[in-house]
Every structure is written in C-alpha cells, then in structure tokens.
Coordinates of C-alpha atoms in Angstrom, one line a residue:
Chain O
M171 CA -48.5 -11.4 -8.4
L172 CA -47.3 -10.0 -4.9
N173 CA -48.8 -6.8 -3.8
P174 CA -45.6 -4.5 -3.9
S175 CA -46.9 -2.6 -0.6
E176 CA -46.5 -5.9 1.2
N177 CA -43.2 -7.0 2.5
P178 CA -41.3 -9.2 0.1
I179 CA -40.4 -10.9 3.6
G180 CA -37.3 -12.8 2.4
L181 CA -35.7 -9.7 0.6
L182 CA -36.4 -7.2 3.4
A183 CA -35.1 -9.3 6.0
E184 CA -31.8 -9.9 4.1
I185 CA -31.6 -6.3 3.5
G186 CA -32.3 -5.6 7.2
K187 CA -29.8 -8.1 8.2
F188 CA -26.9 -6.9 6.1
A189 CA -27.3 -3.2 5.5
S190 CA -25.8 -2.2 8.6
R191 CA -22.7 -4.4 8.1
Y192 CA -22.1 -5.0 4.5
S193 CA -21.9 -3.1 1.2
L194 CA -20.1 -2.9 -2.1
G195 CA -17.8 -0.1 -2.9
S196 CA -18.0 1.5 -6.3
E197 CA -15.2 1.7 -8.7
K198 CA -14.7 2.3 -12.5
G199 CA -11.3 0.6 -13.4
E200 CA -10.6 -2.5 -16.0
G201 CA -14.3 -3.3 -16.1
S202 CA -15.0 -3.6 -12.5
K203 CA -18.3 -1.8 -11.2
H204 CA -18.1 -2.9 -7.6
F205 CA -15.6 -4.0 -5.1
L206 CA -16.0 -5.8 -1.8
R207 CA -13.5 -5.0 1.1
I208 CA -13.4 -7.6 3.7
K209 CA -13.0 -6.3 7.0
I210 CA -10.2 -8.8 8.8
P211 CA -9.6 -7.4 12.2
N212 CA -6.0 -7.2 13.1
G213 CA -5.5 -9.1 9.9
I214 CA -5.9 -12.3 11.8
L215 CA -7.7 -15.3 10.3
T216 CA -7.6 -19.0 9.7
T217 CA -6.9 -21.0 6.5
Q218 CA -10.6 -22.1 7.0
Q219 CA -11.6 -18.5 6.5
F220 CA -9.2 -17.6 3.8
R221 CA -10.2 -20.7 1.8
R222 CA -13.5 -19.6 1.7
I223 CA -12.7 -16.1 0.6
A224 CA -10.6 -17.7 -2.0
Q225 CA -13.5 -19.7 -3.1
L226 CA -15.7 -16.4 -3.1
A227 CA -12.9 -14.5 -5.2
G228 CA -13.0 -17.7 -7.7
K229 CA -17.0 -17.6 -8.0
Y230 CA -17.6 -14.0 -7.9
G231 CA -14.4 -12.2 -8.6
R232 CA -12.7 -13.6 -11.3
G233 CA -10.3 -15.6 -9.0
Y234 CA -8.5 -12.4 -8.2
A235 CA -8.0 -10.9 -4.6
E236 CA -6.0 -8.1 -3.0
A237 CA -4.4 -8.0 0.4
T238 CA -4.8 -4.3 1.7
D239 CA -2.6 -2.1 3.4
R240 CA -5.3 -1.8 6.0
Q241 CA -5.3 -5.6 6.7
D242 CA -8.5 -6.2 4.5
I243 CA -9.0 -8.4 1.4
E244 CA -10.6 -6.9 -1.6
L245 CA -12.4 -8.9 -4.2
H246 CA -13.3 -7.0 -7.4
W247 CA -15.6 -7.3 -10.4
I248 CA -18.5 -8.0 -7.9
E249 CA -22.0 -7.9 -9.4
A250 CA -24.6 -6.4 -7.4
D251 CA -27.0 -9.1 -8.1
D252 CA -24.4 -11.5 -6.2
A253 CA -23.9 -9.2 -3.2
L254 CA -26.5 -10.7 -0.9
S255 CA -25.4 -14.2 -1.5
I256 CA -21.6 -13.2 -0.9
F257 CA -22.7 -11.3 2.3
A258 CA -24.5 -14.4 3.8
Q259 CA -21.3 -16.3 3.0
L260 CA -19.1 -13.8 4.6
E261 CA -21.5 -14.0 7.5
E262 CA -21.2 -17.7 8.0
I263 CA -17.0 -17.1 8.3
G264 CA -17.7 -14.4 10.8
F265 CA -16.6 -11.1 8.5
T266 CA -18.4 -8.1 7.6
T267 CA -17.1 -5.5 4.8
D268 CA -16.6 -1.5 5.0
R269 CA -20.0 0.1 4.5
C270 CA -18.5 2.6 1.8
G271 CA -20.4 5.5 2.7
Q272 CA -18.2 7.9 0.9
G273 CA -20.2 7.6 -2.2
F274 CA -22.8 9.8 -0.7
P275 CA -22.7 13.7 -1.1
G276 CA -22.4 15.4 2.1
A277 CA -20.9 14.4 5.4
R278 CA -22.5 11.4 6.7
Y279 CA -22.7 7.8 6.7
G280 CA -19.2 7.1 7.8
D281 CA -18.2 4.1 9.5
V282 CA -15.6 2.7 11.6
R283 CA -13.1 1.0 9.4
N284 CA -11.5 -2.4 9.7
I285 CA -9.4 -1.9 12.9
M286 CA -5.4 -2.5 12.3
G287 CA -3.1 -4.2 14.7
C288 CA 0.4 -5.7 14.6
T289 CA 0.5 -8.4 12.1
V290 CA 2.3 -10.9 14.6
A291 CA 0.5 -10.0 17.7
G292 CA 0.8 -12.8 20.3
V293 CA 3.8 -14.6 18.5
H294 CA 6.3 -11.6 18.2
Q295 CA 9.2 -11.8 20.3
S296 CA 9.5 -8.3 21.7
E297 CA 6.1 -7.0 21.6
V298 CA 5.2 -4.8 24.3
I299 CA 1.6 -6.1 24.9
D300 CA -0.5 -8.6 22.7
A301 CA -3.3 -6.1 21.7
S302 CA -5.3 -8.3 19.4
P303 CA -8.1 -9.0 21.9
L304 CA -8.6 -5.3 22.4
V305 CA -8.7 -5.0 18.6
K306 CA -11.6 -7.9 18.4
E307 CA -13.5 -6.3 21.2
L308 CA -13.5 -2.9 19.4
D309 CA -14.4 -4.4 16.2
E310 CA -17.4 -6.2 17.7
F311 CA -18.7 -3.2 19.5
F312 CA -18.4 -0.8 16.2
T313 CA -19.7 -3.6 13.8
G314 CA -23.1 -2.8 12.8
N315 CA -23.8 -0.8 16.0
P316 CA -26.4 1.8 14.9
D317 CA -25.1 4.5 17.1
F318 CA -22.0 4.7 14.8
A319 CA -23.4 4.1 11.5
D320 CA -23.7 7.7 10.7
L321 CA -20.3 9.3 11.2
P322 CA -19.3 12.6 9.2
R323 CA -16.7 10.3 7.6
K324 CA -14.7 7.2 7.8
F325 CA -13.0 6.6 11.0
K326 CA -9.9 4.5 11.0
I327 CA -8.1 3.0 14.2
S328 CA -5.0 1.3 14.5
I329 CA -3.3 -0.3 17.8
S330 CA 0.5 -0.9 17.4
D331 CA 2.2 -3.4 19.7
C332 CA 5.4 -4.1 18.3
P333 CA 8.7 -2.2 18.0
L334 CA 8.1 -1.7 14.3
N335 CA 4.7 0.0 14.7
C336 CA 3.8 -2.1 11.9
S337 CA 0.3 -0.9 11.7
A338 CA 1.5 2.8 10.9
P339 CA -0.1 4.7 14.2
E340 CA 1.1 7.8 12.5
A341 CA -1.4 7.5 9.5
Y342 CA -4.8 7.2 11.1
D343 CA -7.7 8.8 12.8
L344 CA -6.9 7.2 16.2
S345 CA -4.0 5.0 17.0
F346 CA -3.0 3.4 20.3
A347 CA 0.9 2.6 20.4
A348 CA 2.1 0.3 23.1
V349 CA 4.8 1.7 25.4
R350 CA 6.3 0.8 28.7
H351 CA 6.0 3.3 31.2
P352 CA 8.9 4.4 33.2
S353 CA 7.1 3.2 36.1
G354 CA 7.3 -0.4 34.8
R355 CA 3.6 -0.5 33.6
T356 CA 2.6 -1.3 29.8
G357 CA 0.4 0.5 27.9
F358 CA -0.4 2.8 25.4
I359 CA 0.1 6.2 24.1
V360 CA -2.6 7.8 22.1
L361 CA -2.3 9.3 18.6
V362 CA -4.9 11.5 17.1
G363 CA -6.0 13.2 13.7
G364 CA -3.8 11.2 11.1
T365 CA -4.6 10.7 7.6
T366 CA -3.1 9.9 4.3
G367 CA -5.6 11.5 2.1
S368 CA -5.3 14.7 -0.3
S369 CA -4.1 16.5 3.0
P370 CA -1.6 14.1 4.5
T371 CA -1.3 14.7 8.5
I372 CA 0.9 13.0 10.9
A373 CA -1.1 11.8 14.1
Q374 CA -0.5 14.1 17.0
P375 CA 0.0 12.5 20.4
L376 CA -2.7 13.3 22.9
G377 CA -0.1 13.6 25.6
V378 CA -1.6 10.5 27.8
F379 CA -1.1 7.2 28.8
V380 CA -3.5 4.9 28.8
E381 CA -3.7 1.2 30.4
P382 CA -5.0 -1.6 28.3
K383 CA -8.2 -1.8 30.4
D384 CA -9.1 1.9 29.5
V385 CA -8.6 1.4 25.6
I386 CA -12.2 0.4 24.7
T387 CA -13.9 3.3 26.9
V388 CA -11.2 5.9 25.3
T389 CA -11.9 4.6 21.9
K390 CA -15.8 5.0 22.2
A391 CA -15.5 8.2 23.7
M392 CA -13.2 9.5 21.1
V393 CA -15.6 8.3 18.2
E394 CA -18.5 9.7 20.1
I395 CA -16.8 13.1 20.1
Y396 CA -16.1 12.7 16.3
R397 CA -19.7 11.7 15.8
D398 CA -21.5 14.3 17.7
K399 CA -18.9 17.4 17.2
G400 CA -17.3 16.5 14.0
S401 CA -18.1 18.9 10.9
R402 CA -21.0 17.8 8.5
Q403 CA -20.9 21.2 6.9
V404 CA -18.5 20.2 4.3
K405 CA -17.5 16.9 3.4
A406 CA -13.5 17.7 2.3
K407 CA -13.3 19.2 5.8
A408 CA -15.5 16.2 7.9
R409 CA -12.4 14.0 8.5
F410 CA -11.4 13.9 12.2
K411 CA -8.2 15.4 11.5
W412 CA -10.1 18.8 10.9
L413 CA -11.8 18.5 14.1
V414 CA -8.3 17.9 15.9
E415 CA -7.0 20.8 14.3
E416 CA -9.7 23.2 15.2
W417 CA -9.8 22.0 18.9
G418 CA -6.3 21.3 19.6
T419 CA -5.2 18.1 21.7
D420 CA -5.8 20.0 25.0
K421 CA -9.6 20.6 24.4
L422 CA -9.9 17.0 22.6
K423 CA -8.4 15.3 25.8
K424 CA -10.6 17.3 28.2
A425 CA -13.6 16.1 26.0
V426 CA -12.5 12.8 26.5
E427 CA -12.0 13.2 30.1
E428 CA -15.5 14.7 30.6
K429 CA -16.8 11.4 28.9
L430 CA -14.7 9.1 31.0
G431 CA -15.5 10.8 34.2
K432 CA -12.0 10.6 35.2
P433 CA -8.6 12.5 34.2
L434 CA -6.3 10.9 31.8
E435 CA -2.8 10.3 32.7
N436 CA -0.3 12.6 31.1
F437 CA 2.5 11.3 29.5
R438 CA 4.7 12.2 26.6
L439 CA 7.5 10.2 24.8
D440 CA 10.4 11.9 23.5
S441 CA 9.8 11.0 19.7
L442 CA 6.8 9.8 17.9
P443 CA 6.2 6.2 17.5
L444 CA 6.4 5.8 13.7
N445 CA 6.0 3.0 11.3
D446 CA 9.3 1.6 10.8
G447 CA 8.9 -1.2 8.2
E448 CA 7.6 -4.8 8.1
H449 CA 8.2 -8.1 9.8
V450 CA 10.1 -9.4 6.9
G451 CA 10.8 -13.1 5.8
L452 CA 11.3 -15.7 8.5
N453 CA 11.4 -14.9 12.2
P454 CA 11.4 -17.3 15.5
Q455 CA 8.3 -16.7 17.7
R456 CA 8.3 -15.8 21.2
Q457 CA 6.6 -19.5 21.5
N458 CA 10.0 -21.4 21.6
G459 CA 10.7 -23.9 18.7
Y460 CA 8.3 -21.9 16.5
F461 CA 8.6 -19.6 13.5
Y462 CA 6.7 -17.5 11.4
V463 CA 7.3 -16.4 7.9
T464 CA 6.0 -13.3 6.0
I465 CA 5.2 -14.0 2.3
P466 CA 6.0 -11.0 -0.1
I467 CA 2.8 -10.7 -1.9
L468 CA 4.1 -7.8 -3.7
G469 CA 1.2 -5.5 -4.2
G470 CA -1.1 -7.8 -2.2
I471 CA -2.1 -9.4 -5.5
L472 CA -3.5 -12.8 -4.9
S473 CA -5.4 -15.2 -6.9
T474 CA -7.8 -18.4 -5.9
E475 CA -5.0 -20.9 -6.6
K476 CA -2.6 -19.0 -4.6
M477 CA -4.9 -18.6 -1.7
L478 CA -5.4 -22.2 -1.7
E479 CA -1.8 -23.1 -1.9
I480 CA -1.2 -21.0 1.1
S481 CA -4.2 -22.4 3.2
E482 CA -2.6 -26.0 2.4
I483 CA 0.9 -25.1 3.3
A484 CA -0.3 -23.4 6.7
E485 CA -2.5 -26.2 7.6
K486 CA 0.0 -29.0 6.7
F487 CA 3.2 -27.0 8.5
G488 CA 1.5 -24.6 10.5
S489 CA -1.5 -24.4 12.9
G490 CA -3.6 -23.2 10.0
D491 CA -3.6 -19.6 11.1
L492 CA -2.7 -16.7 9.0
R493 CA -2.0 -13.1 9.1
I494 CA -2.8 -10.1 6.6
S495 CA -0.1 -7.5 7.0
P496 CA -0.1 -3.7 6.6
Y497 CA 2.3 -4.0 3.9
Q498 CA -0.1 -6.1 1.8
N499 CA 1.8 -9.5 2.7
I500 CA 0.3 -12.9 4.2
V501 CA 2.0 -14.4 7.1
I502 CA 2.1 -17.8 8.0
I503 CA 2.4 -18.5 11.9
N504 CA 3.2 -21.4 14.3
I505 CA 5.7 -23.2 11.9
P506 CA 7.6 -25.7 13.9
E507 CA 11.3 -25.3 13.5
R508 CA 11.5 -28.9 11.7
H509 CA 9.0 -27.6 9.1
V510 CA 10.6 -24.1 8.3
A511 CA 12.8 -25.5 5.1
T512 CA 9.8 -27.5 3.7
V513 CA 7.7 -24.2 4.0
M514 CA 10.3 -22.0 2.7
E515 CA 10.6 -24.2 -0.4
R516 CA 7.1 -24.6 -1.1
L517 CA 7.0 -20.8 -1.0
E518 CA 9.9 -20.5 -3.4
K519 CA 8.2 -23.1 -5.7
M520 CA 4.9 -21.2 -5.6
G521 CA 6.9 -18.1 -7.0
Y522 CA 7.5 -16.2 -3.7
P523 CA 11.2 -15.4 -3.8
M524 CA 11.9 -15.5 -0.1
R525 CA 15.7 -14.8 -0.3
K526 CA 15.4 -11.5 -2.5
S527 CA 15.5 -8.2 -1.3
P528 CA 13.5 -6.8 1.6
L529 CA 12.0 -4.2 -0.7
R530 CA 9.9 -6.8 -1.9
W531 CA 8.2 -7.0 1.6
T532 CA 8.4 -3.3 2.2
T533 CA 6.7 -2.1 -1.2
I534 CA 3.0 -1.5 -1.3
A535 CA 0.7 -0.2 -4.1
C536 CA -2.9 0.7 -4.4
T537 CA -5.5 -0.6 -6.4
G538 CA -5.8 2.6 -8.5
G539 CA -5.9 0.3 -11.8
L540 CA -9.3 -0.9 -10.8
C541 CA -10.6 2.0 -8.7
G542 CA -10.1 4.0 -11.7
K543 CA -8.7 7.1 -10.0
A544 CA -5.2 6.4 -11.2
P545 CA -3.7 7.0 -14.6
E546 CA -2.2 3.3 -14.7
S547 CA -2.1 0.2 -12.2
P548 CA 0.6 1.3 -9.2
K549 CA 0.5 -2.7 -8.3
K550 CA 1.9 -3.6 -11.8
R551 CA 4.2 -0.5 -11.6
A552 CA 5.5 -1.9 -8.2
I553 CA 6.2 -5.4 -9.7
E554 CA 8.2 -3.7 -12.6
I555 CA 10.2 -1.4 -10.5
V556 CA 11.2 -4.1 -7.6
D557 CA 12.2 -6.7 -10.5
Y558 CA 14.2 -3.9 -12.0
L559 CA 15.9 -2.8 -9.0
E560 CA 16.9 -6.1 -8.0
E561 CA 18.3 -7.1 -11.4
R562 CA 20.3 -3.7 -11.2
L563 CA 21.3 -3.6 -7.7
G564 CA 21.3 -7.4 -6.7
E565 CA 23.2 -7.9 -3.4
K566 CA 23.4 -4.5 -2.5
L567 CA 19.4 -4.5 -1.8
K568 CA 19.9 -7.4 0.8
D569 CA 19.7 -5.5 3.7
L570 CA 17.7 -2.4 2.5
D571 CA 15.6 -0.8 5.1
L572 CA 13.6 1.4 2.8
R573 CA 9.7 1.4 2.2
L574 CA 8.6 2.2 -1.1
C575 CA 4.9 3.0 -1.1
I576 CA 2.8 3.8 -4.6
S577 CA -0.4 5.5 -4.8
G578 CA -2.3 6.2 -8.0
C579 CA -3.6 9.5 -6.9
P580 CA -3.4 12.1 -4.1
N581 CA -5.9 10.2 -2.2
G582 CA -2.8 8.3 -1.0
C583 CA -4.1 5.0 -0.2
S584 CA -0.8 3.3 -0.1
R585 CA 0.4 6.0 2.6
H586 CA 2.9 7.1 0.0
M587 CA 3.4 10.3 1.8
L588 CA 4.7 8.7 4.9
A589 CA 7.2 6.5 3.1
D590 CA 11.1 6.7 2.4
I591 CA 10.2 6.8 -1.3
G592 CA 6.8 7.7 -2.1
L593 CA 5.2 7.8 -5.9
Q594 CA 2.1 9.4 -6.5
G595 CA 0.4 9.1 -9.8
T596 CA -0.3 11.6 -12.2
L597 CA -0.9 12.6 -15.6
L598 CA 1.6 14.7 -17.6
T599 CA 1.5 15.6 -21.5
V600 CA 4.1 13.9 -23.8
D601 CA 3.7 15.0 -27.4
G602 CA 0.4 16.6 -26.7
K603 CA -0.9 13.0 -25.1
P604 CA -1.9 12.5 -21.6
T605 CA 0.8 10.1 -20.3
P606 CA 0.6 8.2 -17.1
G607 CA 3.7 9.3 -14.6
Y608 CA 4.5 9.8 -11.2
N609 CA 5.6 12.4 -8.5
V610 CA 8.5 11.5 -6.4
Y611 CA 8.5 12.3 -2.7
V612 CA 11.1 11.3 0.0
A613 CA 10.9 11.3 3.8
R614 CA 12.3 9.6 6.9
R615 CA 15.4 7.8 6.1
L616 CA 15.7 9.4 2.6
D617 CA 15.2 13.1 4.3
P618 CA 15.6 12.6 8.2
T619 CA 14.0 16.1 8.5
A620 CA 10.7 15.2 6.8
K621 CA 8.1 13.0 8.5
L622 CA 5.7 13.9 5.6
G623 CA 7.2 13.3 1.8
K624 CA 9.0 16.1 0.2
L625 CA 8.6 16.3 -3.5
V626 CA 11.7 15.5 -5.3
S627 CA 10.9 15.1 -8.7
K628 CA 7.8 16.0 -10.5
A629 CA 5.7 14.3 -13.7
I630 CA 8.3 11.5 -14.3
K631 CA 6.9 9.1 -16.9
S632 CA 5.7 5.7 -15.6
E633 CA 8.5 3.9 -17.6
D634 CA 11.2 6.0 -16.1
V635 CA 10.1 6.3 -12.7
K636 CA 12.4 3.1 -11.7
H637 CA 15.5 4.8 -12.7
E638 CA 14.6 7.9 -10.3
V639 CA 13.9 5.2 -7.5
E640 CA 17.3 3.5 -8.3
K641 CA 19.1 6.8 -8.1
L642 CA 17.7 7.7 -4.7
I643 CA 18.5 4.0 -3.4
I644 CA 22.1 4.4 -4.8
N645 CA 22.7 7.6 -3.4
Y646 CA 20.9 6.4 0.1
L647 CA 23.1 3.3 0.2
K648 CA 26.3 5.6 -0.6
A649 CA 25.4 7.9 2.3
K650 CA 25.4 5.0 4.5
G651 CA 28.5 3.7 3.2
E652 CA 27.3 0.4 1.7
Chain D
M149 CA -33.9 -1.9 10.8
E150 CA -37.2 -0.1 11.3
R151 CA -37.6 1.1 7.7
N152 CA -39.2 -1.8 5.2
F153 CA -38.3 -0.3 2.0
N154 CA -41.4 -1.2 0.2
A155 CA -42.8 0.3 -2.9
K156 CA -45.9 2.5 -2.0
K157 CA -48.7 3.1 -4.2
I158 CA -48.9 7.0 -5.0
G159 CA -51.4 7.1 -7.9
D160 CA -52.8 5.2 -10.4
Q161 CA -50.5 2.5 -11.7
R162 CA -47.6 4.6 -10.0
F163 CA -45.6 3.5 -7.3
S164 CA -42.6 5.0 -5.1
L165 CA -39.7 3.5 -3.5
D166 CA -37.3 5.3 -1.1
V167 CA -34.1 3.7 -0.7
R168 CA -32.3 6.8 0.4
G169 CA -29.4 6.3 2.8
L170 CA -28.6 2.9 1.4
T171 CA -25.1 2.1 -0.5
C172 CA -24.8 -0.5 -3.3
P173 CA -26.2 -3.2 -3.8
Y174 CA -29.5 -2.5 -1.9
P175 CA -30.8 0.3 -4.2
Q176 CA -30.4 -1.8 -7.2
V177 CA -31.7 -5.1 -5.4
L178 CA -34.7 -3.2 -4.0
T179 CA -35.4 -1.7 -7.0
V180 CA -35.3 -4.8 -9.2
R181 CA -37.4 -6.9 -6.9
A182 CA -40.1 -4.0 -6.6
L183 CA -40.5 -4.1 -10.5
E184 CA -40.7 -7.7 -10.6
N185 CA -43.7 -7.3 -8.1
L186 CA -45.2 -4.7 -10.0
S187 CA -47.7 -5.2 -13.0
Q188 CA -47.0 -4.2 -16.8
N189 CA -47.5 -0.6 -17.5
D190 CA -46.8 0.3 -13.8
V191 CA -44.4 3.3 -13.1
L192 CA -42.1 2.9 -10.3
E193 CA -40.4 6.1 -8.9
V194 CA -37.2 5.4 -7.0
I195 CA -36.0 8.2 -4.8
L196 CA -32.1 7.7 -4.0
D197 CA -29.4 9.6 -2.4
N198 CA -26.2 7.6 -3.4
P199 CA -24.6 9.0 -6.7
P200 CA -22.9 5.7 -7.4
S201 CA -26.3 3.9 -7.4
V202 CA -27.7 6.8 -9.7
R203 CA -24.8 6.0 -12.3
D204 CA -25.2 1.9 -11.7
V205 CA -29.2 1.5 -11.3
P206 CA -30.5 2.8 -14.7
P207 CA -27.9 0.6 -16.8
A208 CA -28.9 -2.6 -14.9
L209 CA -32.5 -2.2 -15.2
K210 CA -31.9 -1.4 -18.9
D211 CA -30.0 -4.9 -19.1
R212 CA -33.1 -6.5 -17.5
G213 CA -35.4 -5.1 -20.2
Y214 CA -37.0 -2.2 -18.3
E215 CA -37.6 1.0 -19.6
V216 CA -35.7 3.8 -17.5
L217 CA -38.0 7.0 -18.4
E218 CA -36.1 9.7 -16.8
V219 CA -33.5 10.3 -14.0
I220 CA -34.4 13.6 -12.5
T221 CA -32.2 15.6 -10.2
L222 CA -34.3 16.7 -6.9
D223 CA -31.8 18.5 -5.4
Q224 CA -27.9 18.5 -5.1
N225 CA -28.2 15.3 -2.8
T226 CA -31.3 13.6 -4.2
W227 CA -32.3 11.8 -7.4
K228 CA -35.6 10.1 -8.8
I229 CA -35.3 7.1 -11.2
I230 CA -38.7 6.6 -13.3
V231 CA -38.9 3.1 -14.5
Q232 CA -41.6 1.6 -16.6
A233 CA -42.2 -1.9 -15.1
K234 CA -43.5 -3.3 -18.3
K235 CA -40.6 -5.5 -19.9

C-alpha cells in the first residue's frame, strides 16, 4: 500500500500540469453532470484537430458536440473519471478548456475565456486587419498564466476585424473593433464593459485608437486592472462591467495609461461598431479563385459522424482548415473555385440546406436543456421555429437580415438581448402546471431605437412562440416593402 | 503548482485532504486516489470549497462502495466530506 502522505507521483504531476488550463463545468440537464468547453481561439482549427475532438465526443460524450457562440466546442455527459485522459488528448492537439470557476461561491477564480475573432480572419475580402495573430498571442499569454488565474469573475475578450463585426464587440468585457483612422492608419477602437448576463449591457467606447502593436499591452493592462481593482465583495457585482460603471471610462482610460506609461490616442467613431450578422453561405475570399463556405449548423448541434464528414470534405476540397463562427456555424475555407459545386452538393447531402433562408445561419440557441437552467431545450426550439418559418414564408425569407437568438434563461448565453429578435426562456403556469415558455424581445432592425432588447410579448407558451416570431418577421418585411 | 494535494495524517486512522481552490474533476479524482491508498477503517476528511464538487463527489464515492459518513458545512464557502475508506 502506498503511504497516502507520500506523493502519488503520476496523479499529482497530472493535476499540476492540467489544473491551471483544464477543468470540467457542472450541469444538470438531460442526465449530464459535466461538460467540457474546449477553447478554440478565434475559432481557428484544422481538420486534424476537429477529427480528434469528434473522436473524443464519440468516446466520452455520446457522440454529441456543440459549436458555441463564443467559438468553443462543448462536449457533454463527461465523466469526472475520464477527464484527465481527455485533458491529455486535448493537450496533444494544442487546446485547453475554460476553467469554470463560477461554481465557487464568492468572486474568485475567474479566468480569461476563449478569445474571439472574426470567423474568416485572413480570408475575408474586406477585412480591415487580420487580427487572428493577436488573438493567438493573447491566448498564449493568458492560458495557464498563474498571474491571471484568480480574477474576480470570468473575463471575455473579442477582436473584430470585419465590417459585420461578427464577433460581437458590444457583448463582452473588452473588445477591439478594427477601424481605418482618418489619417489612413488601421487599428482598433476599444470597447469595455459589455455583458450578456442578467444585467445585459452594451459595451462602451473607451474613446481611444489603438495600433495593432499595442493591443497586447492594452489588454494585459486592462485585465490587470480588473484583477486588482474589480470588486470581490459581492459575486453578482464582480464582473468588469460594474467596475467600468463605477469608475467611468475616463478613469479607466487613465489607469490603462498609467500602466502603459504613455497616453492613449483619443478617437471616437460616430456610431458604435455592433454585430450586424453572419458570413452567410458561400463567399469569395480575398485570395483570388478561392471561396469559403459557412455551413448552417443550426443551434451548433454536431455529431461525431458529421464532424468527421465535414473534416473529410474540407481536406479533400479545401486546405483542411476550418473555423467555428460566433453564430455556432462551421466554416470551410480555401476551397478552389473548381470544387465549389461539389462541396455545396456534399453539404446538401449531409442535410445542411445551403440554399434556404439566411435565418438558418443567423439563429443561435444556448445549451439550456443540458445545462439545466432552461425550462426546455432552446436548440430544439430553434430548429422547430426556423423549419416552421421556412415552410410558412418560403422565398420571402431569402434575403432576411434578422438575427434570432434564443436563451433558455436570463443569463443570456445566446446574446438574446442584443438580437433583432430575442427569446428568453421562462416558466409560466397553464392549468395550474408549470409550462415552458418564452419572453419575446426586439431591438436593432426590429426597433432601431433600441440597442438592447425591449420586451414585446411576455410568457408565450413554447409551442406558440413561432407564431409570435412569424408576426414580427411579417411586419418587418411589410415595413421594408418586401 | 506548489501545493501537493496529499492526504495528511491528522489522527489515529484519520486523514485530511484539502482540495480547496480546485474545480471539477480534481476534487473527485484526488479524493478517490487518496481513498485507494488508505487502509480499511481509515477515515478521510475532504475539505473543499467548490459547491458542484460538494454535490457530485459524495454520490461518486458511494458508487464506488465507499461510505460517506457526513457532509458538514464549515462556513458559507467551505465544506467537509467525511468518508470511510473501508470498501
């Protein structure tokens, strides 16, 4: 027998190796106790990596996986006993996970979450800057860094570099949105204090222009300020947005400048850079003769089989490079023009309707059924709603530019308060019984006066919510004259 | 990591394992490993501060045939699970 006061060397070595970079999250829906959220910085991965994740899903997660709206891949039904083996396999392919410190009481053990970037960074025809190398550098700096292992809460960063702002700069703690300065230089404006949680807030501009070479130091300074000055008194008031609100952007800017040892360059845009949709369908790349195709993975629902088949298509007809989008879709890049028709046909055969409504690409839904906080599965509801709308409205939807986001609870993991149409799960009472339903919110294109969702219908039974969404879309199309 | 997460002997046939600051799966993995290395009739006290582990570890131990003697709330952020090592 080993003396328990002696180091069981193998295990402790593994714990030490993994604890700062890997963990399981807790959940309680559909029989799953633990999930694994694999961080895919900027959503960039190879088919080799995607295949390995598919195999992990097959072996440990019932053959099921989800692309998330923060460009991660989630596996569910993970047993704690399998975790170290899974971590070792993830390490082999160069990925880590969220550290899921939110389970602790109190404001502590927060980490920098997956850093988001434009899905098609480096291949988009009109991108301002390819920011993906910055995302990679930041991820490498923060991952497993003991100096940033105990933030008051989680900290979410995004860097946008396309005109659509597809990585939702308004939604997160710290965002950089690429701009062309009137002087001709390219760089970023900085947004701070956004959240999608129960007190949703649009990020505010810091009022500065940052050159690409300064993005890393500005980010480090900002996260240090949050670590050292963010409230640790009350968990509910510990996210970065509360510090931004308490200090105001002028004080925050001065604090960043003190850390940098130099002033930041004042600069303001006339309007905020807000997410304006997804890179839908097939598009030409900036590389002449090449295309990328965004596959509509409605709800981000994947299976081992689908992942392996997508990998095979991307290897055979592309460069073997994939992206996860902030709309829970998968993108195959670098497809030569001569292979485009074949790829589209293969995807259709897989069951991905490449010629249906854009809503299929711009609808996202959280994992509420599995996390257990939602009264029903928002993903299943998303599929039902989109199928219904396509059947009812058909061609009328072909140019629809709306974003439909469905969250199972007020935590708003699907950014529903920032969507054109947002649904938030709730429980209502019907005939004395608790019944799943949704509150319906509109903003932006459905209410240009609102950047955050305004409640328009309360406590609609789940099976009826599609009718509410249909009415909103019909009215919107009428107002547009379509 | 400087902490070693070893079980410490704290009395006759009584050991303590402090896994505070660790999230899933580490509290469970370390507790099981510690129990595997104890003798029959030894008692292990696991101190933890991660509520999901407080929820998940006792049933996982019971599944393995260990007897969870008690789960004690030490303060609003800390718990102690007392387990009999005997299978």
